mmCIF file of C-alpha atoms in Angstrom:
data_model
loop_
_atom_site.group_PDB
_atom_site.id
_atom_site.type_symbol
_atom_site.label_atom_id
_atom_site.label_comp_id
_atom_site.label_asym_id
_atom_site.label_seq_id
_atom_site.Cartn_x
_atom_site.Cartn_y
_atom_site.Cartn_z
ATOM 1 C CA UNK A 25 68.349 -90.777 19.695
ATOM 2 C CA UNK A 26 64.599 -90.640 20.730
ATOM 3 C CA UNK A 27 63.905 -88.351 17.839
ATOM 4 C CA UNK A 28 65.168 -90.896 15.315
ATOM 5 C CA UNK A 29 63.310 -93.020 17.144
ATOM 6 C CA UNK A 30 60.216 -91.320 16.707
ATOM 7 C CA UNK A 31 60.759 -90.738 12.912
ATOM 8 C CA UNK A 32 60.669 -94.269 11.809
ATOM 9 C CA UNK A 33 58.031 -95.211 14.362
ATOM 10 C CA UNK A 34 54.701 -95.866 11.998
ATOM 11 C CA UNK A 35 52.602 -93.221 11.071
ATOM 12 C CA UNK A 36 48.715 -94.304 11.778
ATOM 13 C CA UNK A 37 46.067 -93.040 10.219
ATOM 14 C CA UNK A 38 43.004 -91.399 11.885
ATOM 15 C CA UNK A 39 39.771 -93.049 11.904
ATOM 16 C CA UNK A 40 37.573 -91.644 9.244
ATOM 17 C CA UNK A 41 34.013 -91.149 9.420
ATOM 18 C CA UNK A 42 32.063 -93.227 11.052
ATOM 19 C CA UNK A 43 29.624 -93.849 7.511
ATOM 20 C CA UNK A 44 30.211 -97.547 5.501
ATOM 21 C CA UNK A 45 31.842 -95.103 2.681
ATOM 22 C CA UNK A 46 34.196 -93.300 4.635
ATOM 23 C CA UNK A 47 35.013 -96.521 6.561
ATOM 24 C CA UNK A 48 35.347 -98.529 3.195
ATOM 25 C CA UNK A 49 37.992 -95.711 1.590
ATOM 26 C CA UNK A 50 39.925 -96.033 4.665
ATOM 27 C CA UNK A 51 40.468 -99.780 4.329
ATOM 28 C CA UNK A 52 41.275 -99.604 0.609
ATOM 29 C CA UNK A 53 44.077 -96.896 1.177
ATOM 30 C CA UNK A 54 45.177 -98.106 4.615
ATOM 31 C CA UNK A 55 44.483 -101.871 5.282
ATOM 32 C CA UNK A 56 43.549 -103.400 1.619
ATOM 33 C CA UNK A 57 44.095 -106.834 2.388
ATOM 34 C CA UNK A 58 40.354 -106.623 4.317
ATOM 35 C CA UNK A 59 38.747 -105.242 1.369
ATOM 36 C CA UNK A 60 37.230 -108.358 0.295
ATOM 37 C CA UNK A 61 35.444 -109.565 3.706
ATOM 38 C CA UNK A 62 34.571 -106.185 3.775
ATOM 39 C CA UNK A 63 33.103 -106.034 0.033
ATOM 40 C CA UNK A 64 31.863 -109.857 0.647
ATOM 41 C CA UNK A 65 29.909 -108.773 4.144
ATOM 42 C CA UNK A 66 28.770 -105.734 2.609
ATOM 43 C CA UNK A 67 26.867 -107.577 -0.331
ATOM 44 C CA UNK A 68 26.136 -110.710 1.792
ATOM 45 C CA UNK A 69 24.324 -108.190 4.992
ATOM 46 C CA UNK A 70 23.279 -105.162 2.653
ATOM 47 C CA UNK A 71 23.355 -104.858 -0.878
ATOM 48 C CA UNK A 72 21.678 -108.498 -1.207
ATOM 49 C CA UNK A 73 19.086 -108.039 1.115
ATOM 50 C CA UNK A 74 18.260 -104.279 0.378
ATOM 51 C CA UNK A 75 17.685 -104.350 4.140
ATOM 52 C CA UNK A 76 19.626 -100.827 6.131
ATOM 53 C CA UNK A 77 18.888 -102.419 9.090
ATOM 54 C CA UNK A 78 22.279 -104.485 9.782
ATOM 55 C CA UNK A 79 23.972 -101.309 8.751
ATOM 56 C CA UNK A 80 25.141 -99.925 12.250
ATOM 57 C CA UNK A 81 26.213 -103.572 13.347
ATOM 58 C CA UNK A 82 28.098 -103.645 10.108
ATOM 59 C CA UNK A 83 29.696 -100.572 10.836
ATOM 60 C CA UNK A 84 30.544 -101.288 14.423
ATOM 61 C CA UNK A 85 32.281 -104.567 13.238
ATOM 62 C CA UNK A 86 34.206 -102.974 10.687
ATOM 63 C CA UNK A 87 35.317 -99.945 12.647
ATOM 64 C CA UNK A 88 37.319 -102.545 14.900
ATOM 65 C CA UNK A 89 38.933 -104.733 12.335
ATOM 66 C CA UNK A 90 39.956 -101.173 10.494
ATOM 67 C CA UNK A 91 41.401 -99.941 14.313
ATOM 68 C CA UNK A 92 43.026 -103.180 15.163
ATOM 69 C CA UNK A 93 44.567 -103.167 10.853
ATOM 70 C CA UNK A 94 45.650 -99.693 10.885
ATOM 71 C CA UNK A 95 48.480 -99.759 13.581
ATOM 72 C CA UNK A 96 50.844 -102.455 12.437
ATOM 73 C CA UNK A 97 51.623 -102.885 16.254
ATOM 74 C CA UNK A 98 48.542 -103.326 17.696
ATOM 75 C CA UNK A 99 47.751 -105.591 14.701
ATOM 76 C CA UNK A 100 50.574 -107.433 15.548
ATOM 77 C CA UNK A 101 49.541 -108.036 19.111
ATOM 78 C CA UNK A 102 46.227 -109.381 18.645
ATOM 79 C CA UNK A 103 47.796 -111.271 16.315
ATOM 80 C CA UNK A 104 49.965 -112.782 18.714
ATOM 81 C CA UNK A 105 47.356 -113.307 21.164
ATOM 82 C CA UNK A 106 45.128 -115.349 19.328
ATOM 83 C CA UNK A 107 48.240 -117.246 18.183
ATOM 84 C CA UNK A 108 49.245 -118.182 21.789
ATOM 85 C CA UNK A 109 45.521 -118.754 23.270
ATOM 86 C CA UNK A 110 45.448 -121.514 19.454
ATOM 87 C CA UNK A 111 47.926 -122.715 21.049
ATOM 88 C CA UNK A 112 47.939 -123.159 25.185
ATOM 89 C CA UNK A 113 46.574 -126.302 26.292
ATOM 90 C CA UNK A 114 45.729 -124.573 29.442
ATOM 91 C CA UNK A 115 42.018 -123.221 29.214
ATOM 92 C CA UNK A 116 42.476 -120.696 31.830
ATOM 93 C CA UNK A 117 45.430 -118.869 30.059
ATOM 94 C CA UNK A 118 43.521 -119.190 26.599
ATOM 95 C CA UNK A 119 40.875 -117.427 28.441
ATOM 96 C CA UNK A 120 42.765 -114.874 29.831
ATOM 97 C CA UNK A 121 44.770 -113.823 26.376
ATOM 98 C CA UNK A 122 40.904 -113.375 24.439
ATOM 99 C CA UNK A 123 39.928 -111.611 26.939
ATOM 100 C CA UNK A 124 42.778 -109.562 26.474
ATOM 101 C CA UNK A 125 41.945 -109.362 22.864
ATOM 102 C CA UNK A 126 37.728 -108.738 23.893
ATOM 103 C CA UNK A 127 39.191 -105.726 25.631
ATOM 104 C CA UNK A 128 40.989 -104.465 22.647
ATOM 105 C CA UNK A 129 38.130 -104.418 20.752
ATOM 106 C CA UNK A 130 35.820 -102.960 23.051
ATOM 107 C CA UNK A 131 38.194 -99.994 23.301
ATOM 108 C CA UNK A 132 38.277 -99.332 19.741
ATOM 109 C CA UNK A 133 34.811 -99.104 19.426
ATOM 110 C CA UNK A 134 35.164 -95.722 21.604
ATOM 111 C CA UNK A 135 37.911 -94.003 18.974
ATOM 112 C CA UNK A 136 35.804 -91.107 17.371
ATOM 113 C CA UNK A 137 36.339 -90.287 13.685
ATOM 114 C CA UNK A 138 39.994 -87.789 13.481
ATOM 115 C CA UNK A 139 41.487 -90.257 16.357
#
């Protein structure tokens, strides 16, 4: 039973390398329905302003949102906990589910390239 299990559990793709290309391949095979805030951001941050600068902040952004896209579960469950903190009336809980959600993030920023 677990091994069934385990065969139609989701198959998630590694994180490619850390470049805007690499990163930009990934989310066109893997998570297309980013592709154009990615392509928008890109030409709004980059390719407009021929400035490299904003490149590794680009990057970083776009490494999470790829992360979070790529595992339909984890997706999911940010998802659902921006949904609920929309919709508590209770600050303190709404605080506690984006933080929830800040933490997420900040731990996909430490996934290396293969992960």
């Amino acid at each position: 039973m677990t091994a069934h299990a385990a065969e139609s559990d989701p198959v998630i793709p590694p994180m490619p390398e850390r470049t805007p290309k690499a990163l930009r391949r990934a989310i066109a095979e893997d998570a297309p329905q980013l592709l154009p805030d990615f392509d928008k951001h890109w030409k709004r941050a980059i390719a407009d302003t021929y400035d490299l600068g904003p490149v590794p902040a680009f990057v970083a952004r776009w490494w999470c949102e790829y992360a979070i896209a790529r595992d339909p579960g984890l997706d999911a469950h940010v998802r659902d906990l921006h949904r609920r903190a929309a919709e508590t009336d209770d600050f303190a809980e709404a605080q506690v589910l984006l933080e929830e959600v800040s933490k997420i993030r900040y731990r996909t920023r430490e996934l290396e390239p293969g992960e």
